[in-house]
Coordinates of C-alpha atoms in Angstrom, one line a residue:
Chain A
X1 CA -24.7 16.3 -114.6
X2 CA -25.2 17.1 -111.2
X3 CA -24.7 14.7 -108.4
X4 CA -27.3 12.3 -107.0
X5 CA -28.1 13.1 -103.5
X6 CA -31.0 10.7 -102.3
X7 CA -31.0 7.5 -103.5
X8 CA -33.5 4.7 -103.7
X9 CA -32.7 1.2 -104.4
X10 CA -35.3 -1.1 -104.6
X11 CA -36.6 0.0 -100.6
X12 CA -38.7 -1.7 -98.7
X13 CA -41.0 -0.7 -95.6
X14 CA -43.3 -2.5 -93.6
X15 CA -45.5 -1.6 -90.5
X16 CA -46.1 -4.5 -88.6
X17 CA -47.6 -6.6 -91.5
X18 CA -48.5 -3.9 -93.8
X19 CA -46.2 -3.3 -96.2
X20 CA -46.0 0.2 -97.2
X21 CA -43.0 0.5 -99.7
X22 CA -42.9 -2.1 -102.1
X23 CA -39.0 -1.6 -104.5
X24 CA -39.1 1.8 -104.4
X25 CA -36.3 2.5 -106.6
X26 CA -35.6 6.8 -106.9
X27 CA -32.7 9.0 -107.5
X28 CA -33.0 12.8 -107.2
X29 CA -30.5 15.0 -108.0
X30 CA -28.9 17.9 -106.3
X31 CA -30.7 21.4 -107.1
X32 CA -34.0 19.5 -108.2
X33 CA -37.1 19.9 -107.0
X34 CA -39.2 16.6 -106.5
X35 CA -42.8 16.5 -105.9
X36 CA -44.3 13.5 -104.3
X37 CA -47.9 12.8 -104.6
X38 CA -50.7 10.4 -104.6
X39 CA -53.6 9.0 -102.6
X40 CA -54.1 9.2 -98.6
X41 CA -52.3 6.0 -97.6
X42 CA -50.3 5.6 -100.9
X43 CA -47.0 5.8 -98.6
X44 CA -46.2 9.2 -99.9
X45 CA -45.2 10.5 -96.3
X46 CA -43.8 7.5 -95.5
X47 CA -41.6 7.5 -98.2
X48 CA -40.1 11.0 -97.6
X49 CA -40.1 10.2 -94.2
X50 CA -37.5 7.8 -95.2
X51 CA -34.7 10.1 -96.2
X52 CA -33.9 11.4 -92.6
X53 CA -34.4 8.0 -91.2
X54 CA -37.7 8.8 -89.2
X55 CA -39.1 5.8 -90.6
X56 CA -36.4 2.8 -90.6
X57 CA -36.6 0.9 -93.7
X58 CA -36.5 -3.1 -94.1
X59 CA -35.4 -3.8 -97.6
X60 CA -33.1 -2.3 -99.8
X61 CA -30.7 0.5 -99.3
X62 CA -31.4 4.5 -98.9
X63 CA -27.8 6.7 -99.8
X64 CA -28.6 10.0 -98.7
X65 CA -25.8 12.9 -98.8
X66 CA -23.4 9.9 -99.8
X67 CA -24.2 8.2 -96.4
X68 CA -26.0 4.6 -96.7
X69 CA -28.8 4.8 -93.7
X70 CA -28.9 0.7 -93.2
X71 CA -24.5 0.8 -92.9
X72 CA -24.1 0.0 -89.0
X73 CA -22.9 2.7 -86.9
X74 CA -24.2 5.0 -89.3
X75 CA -24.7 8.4 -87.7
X76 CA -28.1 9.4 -88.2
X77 CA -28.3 13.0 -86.3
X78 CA -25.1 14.0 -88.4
X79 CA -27.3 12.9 -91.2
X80 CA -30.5 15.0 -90.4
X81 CA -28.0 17.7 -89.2
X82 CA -27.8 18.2 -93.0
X83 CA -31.3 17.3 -94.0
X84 CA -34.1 20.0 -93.5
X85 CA -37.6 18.3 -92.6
X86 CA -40.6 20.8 -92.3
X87 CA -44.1 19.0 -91.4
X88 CA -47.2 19.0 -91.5
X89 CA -48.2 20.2 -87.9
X90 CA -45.4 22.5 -88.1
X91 CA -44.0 21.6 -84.7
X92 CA -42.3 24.7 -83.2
X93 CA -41.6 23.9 -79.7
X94 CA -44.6 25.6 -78.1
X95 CA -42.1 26.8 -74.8
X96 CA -39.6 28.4 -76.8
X97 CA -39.6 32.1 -78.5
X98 CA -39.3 31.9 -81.8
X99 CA -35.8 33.5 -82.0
X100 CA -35.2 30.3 -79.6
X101 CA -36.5 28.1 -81.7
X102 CA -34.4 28.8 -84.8
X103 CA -31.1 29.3 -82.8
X104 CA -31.4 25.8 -81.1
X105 CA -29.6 23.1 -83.6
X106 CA -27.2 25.9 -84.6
X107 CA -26.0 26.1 -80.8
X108 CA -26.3 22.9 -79.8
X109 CA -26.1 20.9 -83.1
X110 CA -23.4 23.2 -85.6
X111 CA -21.7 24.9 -82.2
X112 CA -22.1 28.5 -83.8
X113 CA -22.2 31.1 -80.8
X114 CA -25.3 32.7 -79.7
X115 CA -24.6 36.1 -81.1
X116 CA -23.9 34.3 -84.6
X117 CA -27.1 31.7 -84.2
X118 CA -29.1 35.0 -83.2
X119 CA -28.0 37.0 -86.5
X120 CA -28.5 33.9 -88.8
X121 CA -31.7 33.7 -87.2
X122 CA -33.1 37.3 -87.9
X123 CA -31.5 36.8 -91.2
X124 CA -33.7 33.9 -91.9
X125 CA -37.0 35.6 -90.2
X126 CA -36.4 38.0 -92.8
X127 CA -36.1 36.2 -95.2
X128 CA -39.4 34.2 -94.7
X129 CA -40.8 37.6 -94.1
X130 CA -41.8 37.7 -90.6
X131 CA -38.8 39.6 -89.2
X132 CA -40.7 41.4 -86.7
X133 CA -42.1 37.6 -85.0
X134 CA -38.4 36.8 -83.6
X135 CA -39.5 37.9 -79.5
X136 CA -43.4 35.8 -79.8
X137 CA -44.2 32.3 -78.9
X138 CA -45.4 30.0 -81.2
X139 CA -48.9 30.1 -79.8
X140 CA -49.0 33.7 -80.5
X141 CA -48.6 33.5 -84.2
X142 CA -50.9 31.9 -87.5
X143 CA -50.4 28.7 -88.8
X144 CA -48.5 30.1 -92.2
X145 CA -46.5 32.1 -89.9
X146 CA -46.0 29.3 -87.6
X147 CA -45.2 27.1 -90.8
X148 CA -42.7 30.1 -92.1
X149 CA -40.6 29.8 -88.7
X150 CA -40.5 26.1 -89.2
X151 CA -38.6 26.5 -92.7
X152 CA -36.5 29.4 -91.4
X153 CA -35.5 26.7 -88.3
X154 CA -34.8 24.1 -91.1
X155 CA -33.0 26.3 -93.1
X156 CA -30.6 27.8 -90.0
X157 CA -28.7 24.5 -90.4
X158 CA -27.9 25.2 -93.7
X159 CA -29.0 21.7 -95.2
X160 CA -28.1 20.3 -98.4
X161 CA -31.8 18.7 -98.8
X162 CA -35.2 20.3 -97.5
X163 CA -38.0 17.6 -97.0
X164 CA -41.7 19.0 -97.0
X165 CA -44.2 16.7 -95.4
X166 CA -47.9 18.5 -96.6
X167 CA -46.5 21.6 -95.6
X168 CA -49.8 23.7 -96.0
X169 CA -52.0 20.9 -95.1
X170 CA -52.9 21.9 -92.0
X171 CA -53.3 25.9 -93.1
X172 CA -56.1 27.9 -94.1
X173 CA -56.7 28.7 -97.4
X174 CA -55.6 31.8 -97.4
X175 CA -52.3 31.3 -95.4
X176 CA -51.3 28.5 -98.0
X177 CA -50.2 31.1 -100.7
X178 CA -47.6 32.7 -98.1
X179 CA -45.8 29.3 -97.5
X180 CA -45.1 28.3 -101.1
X181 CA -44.2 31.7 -101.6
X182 CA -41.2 31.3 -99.3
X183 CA -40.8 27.4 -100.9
X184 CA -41.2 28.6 -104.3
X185 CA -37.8 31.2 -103.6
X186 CA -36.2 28.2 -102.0
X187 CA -36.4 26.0 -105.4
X188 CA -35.5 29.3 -107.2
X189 CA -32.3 29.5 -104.9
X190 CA -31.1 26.4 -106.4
X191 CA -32.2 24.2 -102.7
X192 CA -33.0 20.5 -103.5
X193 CA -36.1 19.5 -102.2
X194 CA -38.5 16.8 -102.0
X195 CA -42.2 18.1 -101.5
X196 CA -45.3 15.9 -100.2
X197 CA -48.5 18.1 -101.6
X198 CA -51.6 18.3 -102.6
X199 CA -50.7 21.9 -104.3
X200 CA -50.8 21.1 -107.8
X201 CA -50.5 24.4 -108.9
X202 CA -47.2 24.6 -106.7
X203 CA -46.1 21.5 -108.4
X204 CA -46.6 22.9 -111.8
X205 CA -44.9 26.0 -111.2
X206 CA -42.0 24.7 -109.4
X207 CA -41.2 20.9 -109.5
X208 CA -38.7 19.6 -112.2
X209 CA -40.1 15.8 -111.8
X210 CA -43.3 14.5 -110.4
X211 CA -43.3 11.5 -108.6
X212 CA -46.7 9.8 -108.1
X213 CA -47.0 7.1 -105.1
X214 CA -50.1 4.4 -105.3
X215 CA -50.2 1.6 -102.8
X216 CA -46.6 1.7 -102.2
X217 CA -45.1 1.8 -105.1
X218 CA -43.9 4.6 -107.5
X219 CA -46.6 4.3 -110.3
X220 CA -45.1 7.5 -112.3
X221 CA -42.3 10.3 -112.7
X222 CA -42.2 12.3 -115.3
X223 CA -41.8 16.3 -115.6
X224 CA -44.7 18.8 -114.4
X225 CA -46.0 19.4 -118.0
X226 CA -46.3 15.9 -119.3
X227 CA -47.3 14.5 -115.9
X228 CA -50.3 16.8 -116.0
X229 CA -51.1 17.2 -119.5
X230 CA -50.9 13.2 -120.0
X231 CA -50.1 11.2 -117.3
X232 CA -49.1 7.3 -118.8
X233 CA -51.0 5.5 -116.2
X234 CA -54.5 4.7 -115.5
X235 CA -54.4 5.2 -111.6
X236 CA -52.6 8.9 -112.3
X237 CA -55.1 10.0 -114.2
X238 CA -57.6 9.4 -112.1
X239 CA -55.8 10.7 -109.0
X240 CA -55.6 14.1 -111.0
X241 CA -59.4 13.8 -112.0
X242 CA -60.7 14.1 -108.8
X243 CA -58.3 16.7 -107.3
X244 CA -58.1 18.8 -110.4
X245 CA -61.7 18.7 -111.2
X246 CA -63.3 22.1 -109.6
Chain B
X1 CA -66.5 19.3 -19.8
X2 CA -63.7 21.9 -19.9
X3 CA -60.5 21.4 -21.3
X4 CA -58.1 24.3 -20.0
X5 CA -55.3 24.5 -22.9
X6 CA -52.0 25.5 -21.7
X7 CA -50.1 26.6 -25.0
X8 CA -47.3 28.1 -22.6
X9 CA -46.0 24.0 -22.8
X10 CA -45.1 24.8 -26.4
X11 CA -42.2 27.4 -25.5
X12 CA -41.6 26.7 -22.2
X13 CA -38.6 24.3 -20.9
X14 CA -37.2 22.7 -23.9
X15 CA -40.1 22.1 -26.3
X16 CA -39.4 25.6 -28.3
X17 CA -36.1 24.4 -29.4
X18 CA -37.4 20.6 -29.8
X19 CA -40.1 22.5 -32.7
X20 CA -37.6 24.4 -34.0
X21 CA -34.9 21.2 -33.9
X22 CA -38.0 19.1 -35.3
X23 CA -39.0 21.9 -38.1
X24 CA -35.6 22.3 -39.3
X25 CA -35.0 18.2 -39.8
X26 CA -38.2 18.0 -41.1
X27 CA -37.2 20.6 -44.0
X28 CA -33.5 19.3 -44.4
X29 CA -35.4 15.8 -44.9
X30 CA -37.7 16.7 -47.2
X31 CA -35.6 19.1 -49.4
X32 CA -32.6 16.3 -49.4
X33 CA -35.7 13.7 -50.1
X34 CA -37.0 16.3 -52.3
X35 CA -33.7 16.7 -54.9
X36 CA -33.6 12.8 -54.7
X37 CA -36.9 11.9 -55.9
X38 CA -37.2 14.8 -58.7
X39 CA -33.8 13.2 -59.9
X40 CA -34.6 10.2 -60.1
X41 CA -38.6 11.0 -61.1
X42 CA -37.0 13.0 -63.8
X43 CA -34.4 10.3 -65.4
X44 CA -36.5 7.3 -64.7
X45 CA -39.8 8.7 -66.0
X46 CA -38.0 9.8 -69.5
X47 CA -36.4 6.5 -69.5
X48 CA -40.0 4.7 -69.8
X49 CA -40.5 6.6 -72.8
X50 CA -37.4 6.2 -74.7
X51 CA -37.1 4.4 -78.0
X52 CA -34.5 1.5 -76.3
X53 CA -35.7 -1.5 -74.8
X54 CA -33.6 -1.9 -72.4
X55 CA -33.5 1.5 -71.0
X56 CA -37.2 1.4 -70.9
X57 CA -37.3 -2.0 -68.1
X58 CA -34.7 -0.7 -66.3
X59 CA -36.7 2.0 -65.3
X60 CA -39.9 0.0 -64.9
X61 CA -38.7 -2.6 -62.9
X62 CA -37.3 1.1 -60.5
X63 CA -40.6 2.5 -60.5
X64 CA -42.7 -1.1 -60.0
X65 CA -40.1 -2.3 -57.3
X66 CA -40.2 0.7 -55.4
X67 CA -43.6 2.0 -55.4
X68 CA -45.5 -0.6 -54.5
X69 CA -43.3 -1.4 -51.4
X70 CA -45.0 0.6 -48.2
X71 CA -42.6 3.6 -47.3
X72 CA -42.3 2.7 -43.5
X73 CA -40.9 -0.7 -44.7
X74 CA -38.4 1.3 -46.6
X75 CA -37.2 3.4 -44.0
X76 CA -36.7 0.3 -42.2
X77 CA -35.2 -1.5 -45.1
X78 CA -32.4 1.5 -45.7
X79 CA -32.2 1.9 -41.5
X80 CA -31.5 -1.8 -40.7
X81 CA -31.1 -3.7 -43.3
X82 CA -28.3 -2.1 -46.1
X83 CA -25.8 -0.5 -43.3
X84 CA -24.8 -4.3 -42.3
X85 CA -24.1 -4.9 -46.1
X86 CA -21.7 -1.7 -46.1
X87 CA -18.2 -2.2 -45.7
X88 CA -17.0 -1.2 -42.0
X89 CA -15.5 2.3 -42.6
X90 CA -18.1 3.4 -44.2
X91 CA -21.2 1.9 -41.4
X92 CA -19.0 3.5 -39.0
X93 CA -19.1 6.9 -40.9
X94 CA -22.3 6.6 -40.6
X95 CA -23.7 6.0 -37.4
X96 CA -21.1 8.7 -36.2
X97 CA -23.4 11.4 -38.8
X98 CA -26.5 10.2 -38.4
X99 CA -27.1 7.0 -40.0
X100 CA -31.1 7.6 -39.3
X101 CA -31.4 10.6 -40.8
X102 CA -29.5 9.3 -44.6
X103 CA -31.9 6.6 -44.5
X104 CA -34.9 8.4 -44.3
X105 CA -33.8 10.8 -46.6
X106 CA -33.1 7.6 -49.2
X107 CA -36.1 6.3 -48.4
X108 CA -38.1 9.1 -48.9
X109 CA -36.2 10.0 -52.1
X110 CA -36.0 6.5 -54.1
X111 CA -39.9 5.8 -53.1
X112 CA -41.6 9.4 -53.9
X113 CA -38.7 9.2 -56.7
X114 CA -40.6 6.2 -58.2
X115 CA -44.2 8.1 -58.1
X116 CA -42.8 11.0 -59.4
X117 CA -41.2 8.8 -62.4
X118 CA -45.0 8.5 -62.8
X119 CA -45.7 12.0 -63.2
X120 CA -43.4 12.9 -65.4
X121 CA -43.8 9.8 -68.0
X122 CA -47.6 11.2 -67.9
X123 CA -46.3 14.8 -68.9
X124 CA -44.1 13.2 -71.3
X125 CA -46.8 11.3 -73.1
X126 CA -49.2 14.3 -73.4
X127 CA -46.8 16.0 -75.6
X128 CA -47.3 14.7 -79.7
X129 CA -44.6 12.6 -80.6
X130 CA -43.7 14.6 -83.7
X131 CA -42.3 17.4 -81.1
X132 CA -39.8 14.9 -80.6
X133 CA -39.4 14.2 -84.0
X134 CA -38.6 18.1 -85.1
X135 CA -36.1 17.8 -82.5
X136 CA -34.4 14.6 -84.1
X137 CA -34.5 16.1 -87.4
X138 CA -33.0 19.0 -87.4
X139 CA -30.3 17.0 -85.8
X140 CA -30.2 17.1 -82.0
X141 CA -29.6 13.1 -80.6
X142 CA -32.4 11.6 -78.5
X143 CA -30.2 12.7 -75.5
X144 CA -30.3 16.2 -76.9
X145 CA -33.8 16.5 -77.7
X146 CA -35.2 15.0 -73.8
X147 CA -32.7 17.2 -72.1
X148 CA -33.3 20.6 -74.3
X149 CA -37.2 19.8 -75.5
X150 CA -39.2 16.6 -74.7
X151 CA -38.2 17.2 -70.5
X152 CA -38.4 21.2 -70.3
X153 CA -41.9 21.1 -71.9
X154 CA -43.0 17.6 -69.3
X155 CA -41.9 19.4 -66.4
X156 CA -44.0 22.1 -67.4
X157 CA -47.3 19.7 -67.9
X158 CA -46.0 18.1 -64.9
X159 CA -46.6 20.8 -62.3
X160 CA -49.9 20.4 -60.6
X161 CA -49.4 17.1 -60.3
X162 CA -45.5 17.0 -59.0
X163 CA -46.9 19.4 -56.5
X164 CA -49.4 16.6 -55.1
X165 CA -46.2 14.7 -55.1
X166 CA -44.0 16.9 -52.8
X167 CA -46.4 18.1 -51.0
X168 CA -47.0 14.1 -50.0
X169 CA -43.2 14.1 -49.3
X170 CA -43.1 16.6 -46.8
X171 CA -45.9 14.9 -45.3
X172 CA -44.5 11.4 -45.5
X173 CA -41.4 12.3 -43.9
X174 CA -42.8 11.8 -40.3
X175 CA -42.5 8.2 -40.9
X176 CA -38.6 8.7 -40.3
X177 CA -39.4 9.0 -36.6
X178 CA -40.0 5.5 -36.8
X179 CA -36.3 5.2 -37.4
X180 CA -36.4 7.6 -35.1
X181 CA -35.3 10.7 -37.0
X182 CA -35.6 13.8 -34.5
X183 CA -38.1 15.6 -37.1
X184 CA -41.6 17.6 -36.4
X185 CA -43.5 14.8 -35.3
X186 CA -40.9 12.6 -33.6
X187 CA -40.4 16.2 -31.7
X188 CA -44.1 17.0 -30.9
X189 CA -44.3 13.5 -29.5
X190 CA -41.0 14.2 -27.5
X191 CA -43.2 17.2 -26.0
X192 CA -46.4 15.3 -25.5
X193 CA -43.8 13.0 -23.4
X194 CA -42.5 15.3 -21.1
X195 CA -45.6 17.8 -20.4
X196 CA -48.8 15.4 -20.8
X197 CA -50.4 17.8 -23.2
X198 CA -51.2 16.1 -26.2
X199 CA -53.6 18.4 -27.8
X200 CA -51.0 21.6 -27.4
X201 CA -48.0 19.4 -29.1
X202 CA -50.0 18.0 -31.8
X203 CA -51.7 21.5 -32.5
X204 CA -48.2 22.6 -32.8
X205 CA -47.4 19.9 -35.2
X206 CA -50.5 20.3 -37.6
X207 CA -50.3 23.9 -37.8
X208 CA -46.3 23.5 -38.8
X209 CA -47.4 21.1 -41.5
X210 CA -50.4 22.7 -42.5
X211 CA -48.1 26.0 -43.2
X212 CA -44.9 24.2 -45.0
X213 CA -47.3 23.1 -47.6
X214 CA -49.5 26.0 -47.9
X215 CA -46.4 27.8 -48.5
X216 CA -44.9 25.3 -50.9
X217 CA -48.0 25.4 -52.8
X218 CA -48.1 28.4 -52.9
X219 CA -44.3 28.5 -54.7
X220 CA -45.5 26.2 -56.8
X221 CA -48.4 28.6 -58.2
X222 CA -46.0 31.1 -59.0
X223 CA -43.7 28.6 -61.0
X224 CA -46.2 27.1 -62.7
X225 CA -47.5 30.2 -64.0
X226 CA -44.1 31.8 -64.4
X227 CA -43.3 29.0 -66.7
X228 CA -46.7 28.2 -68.7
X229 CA -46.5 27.4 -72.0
X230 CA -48.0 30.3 -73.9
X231 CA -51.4 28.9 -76.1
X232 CA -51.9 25.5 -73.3
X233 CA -55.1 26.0 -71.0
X234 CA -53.8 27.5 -68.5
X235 CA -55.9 29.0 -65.6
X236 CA -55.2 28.5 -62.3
X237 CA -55.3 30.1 -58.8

């Protein structure tokens, strides 16, 4: 059995008074692919949000990679050093070449030379299939593209976990297809991810477990195919009825 | 009436080299000034948008203190009243290299360095905070991702209005000649002195002035489009 590389136990999260993760208790395993989802405000982001310590948590204890996120003097950029995150707005930095974008944790973070950050990076642009984008500025390029540089920048750090926070949310139909694409060879390669998404189709295809999120809480996991052909609670199945239903 | 203008009191005896004297000060001044105030614009104006307390008031209580004291009170403060708290050797270094002129140029510096703290929190708030997120997560510390993201891209927001800034630097630094810092205006004033023309010295002044910031503007044009973030509105000139 493979090793457990984000773990759960019993977390809590509030914001301010709201309390937005109520004993969330999850393992996931390295190599599998999780998919999060449930209903705007059900703390789905939140929750992955969690497991590179963007959102601090209040309760409980979160072991990522091994490393317990509430121990004091824990180091947290180590931690996200090894811990892709790709979001929703994609969030290229809008003054840097693309080329410069991938090749800046590697330099600065992993200490690889420029000449080596530069040929991981073209090695990545190619493999998200843009290779010819490396010289443009963000600006210049379309969202999927945009949202293919941010994996490739993840992936130049060569994590051991990618997070996906509604990676095609913010795309175009048509440019949606192109991003799971490149996700879809990720879960193939064996990476171990945890995906926020409205994809269902994605989900089907590619997540080993589905995790739904309702008011805070994990309501239901359970594999792709018995998740969607009969979800055990009341609240799943009505989540799926309306987004499934044209 | 007729006013008969004799511009010949401008280079005639000494008052060329007093404009040139008074020019050059006035530059050294306001570049030293200059370097100060970005510095400390810079630091204190990222500091007031960190994510640590602490860090955060100490750079409020800089930019609160400092700003909303009038300059010619600091020029005074940094002229008269630190150099008595400074031990000996040190006051006597001092007045033997120009004690006036290092406290203009701190005064100048840690005043327009409190305004431009302003101008470059603004920049750093117009940017979303998930850009600093990004940088977090894929591992760079908060140091990391001010100095190498969050800062590069404020400076770049930040130009028209750090422009404003310096340009009211130059400007202010005539309030050293009530230290009495030789620069441009303590000089034209020198000249009005000795030659009773008022209207040729102070001609020569505002023309001085009037071309230092033209020219700095100008500068400051080519920057800020040299260093535009591609996709921003950006239209200018």
């Amino acid at each position: 059995m493979a090793d457990t590389v984000i773990e759960f136990k019993s977390v809590n999260k509030w914001f301010g008074k709201a309390h937005v993760l109520r004993d969330i208790t999850l393992a996931v395993k390295a190599g599998e692919v999780v998919v999060v989802c449930g209903p705007s405000g059900s703390g789905k982001s939140t929750l992955i949000r969690c497991v590179n310590a963007l959102e601090p948590i209040q309760g409980g204890e979160l072991v990522v990679l091994g490393e317990s996120l509430t121990r004091p003097g824990v180091n947290l950029s180590a931690l996200r050093a090894r811990v892709g995150m790709v979001f929703q707005s994609f969030n290229l930095f809008p003054h840097m070449t693309v080329l410069e974008n991938i090749m800046l944790a590697p330099v600065r973070v992993r200490g690889l030379s420029e000449a080596d950050a530069s040929r991981v990076a073209r090695a990545l642009l190619e493999r998200v299939r843009i290779p010819d984008k490396a010289e443009n500025y963000p600006a210049t390029l379309s969202g999927g593209q945009q949202q293919r540089v941010a994996i490739a920048r993840a992936l130049a750090m060569q994590p051991k976990i990618m997070l996906f926070d509604e990676p095609t949310s913010a795309l175009d139909p048509e440019m949606i297809n192109e991003v799971l694409d490149v996700m879809t060879d990720l879960a193939r390669d064996g990476m171990t991810m945890m995906v926020v998404t409205h994809e269902m189709g994605f989900a089907r295809r590619v997540a080993h477990r589905m995790v739904f999120v309702d008011g805070g809480r994990v309501v239901e996991e359970a594999p792709p195919e018995q998740f969607f052909a009969a979800a055990k609670s009341e609240r799943a199945r009505e989540f799926l009825s309306k987004i499934l239903s044209h | 009436m007729r006013y008969a203008f004799h511009w010949e009191v401008l280079w005639s005896g000494q008052s060329g080299r007093w404009l040139l004297q008074g020019l050059a000060t006035t530059v050294e001044l306001s570049a030293l000034g200059w370097v100060l105030a970005a510095a400390l614009g810079i630091v204190s104006g990222a500091m007031r948008t960190v994510p640590w307390r602490p860090l955060r008031a100490l750079a409020t209580v800089y930019v609160e203190f400092f700003r909303n004291v009038p300059l010619l009170v600091w020029m005074f403060f940094w002229y008269f009243g630190v150099p008595p708290l400074l031990p000996e050797a040190i006051r006597e270094w001092l007045f033997r290299h120009g004690a006036e002129f290092w406290a203009g140029t701190f005064a100048l510096g840690v005043y327009h360095g409190a305004r431009m703290s302003e101008v470059i929190r603004g920049g750093i708030q117009a940017i979303p905070r998930t850009q600093f997120e990004a940088a977090v997560a894929m591992g760079l510390t908060t140091f990391q991702a001010y100095r190498l993201v969050i800062v590069p891209i404020a400076l770049r927001l930040s130009i028209p209005p750090a422009t404003n800034e310096s340009l009211n630097l130059l400007k202010n630094s005539s309030v050293a000649l009530t230290i009495s810092v030789a620069e441009l205006t303590f000089q034209t004033r020198q000249i009005e002195a000795y030659t009773a023309r008022a209207l040729e010295a102070l001609t020569a002044g505002t023309v001085i002035y009037l071309v230092l910031c033209v020219g700095i503007a100008a500068i400051m044009a080519r920057v800020e489009h040299r260093f535009a973030i591609p996709g921003l509105i950006a239209r200018g000139g």
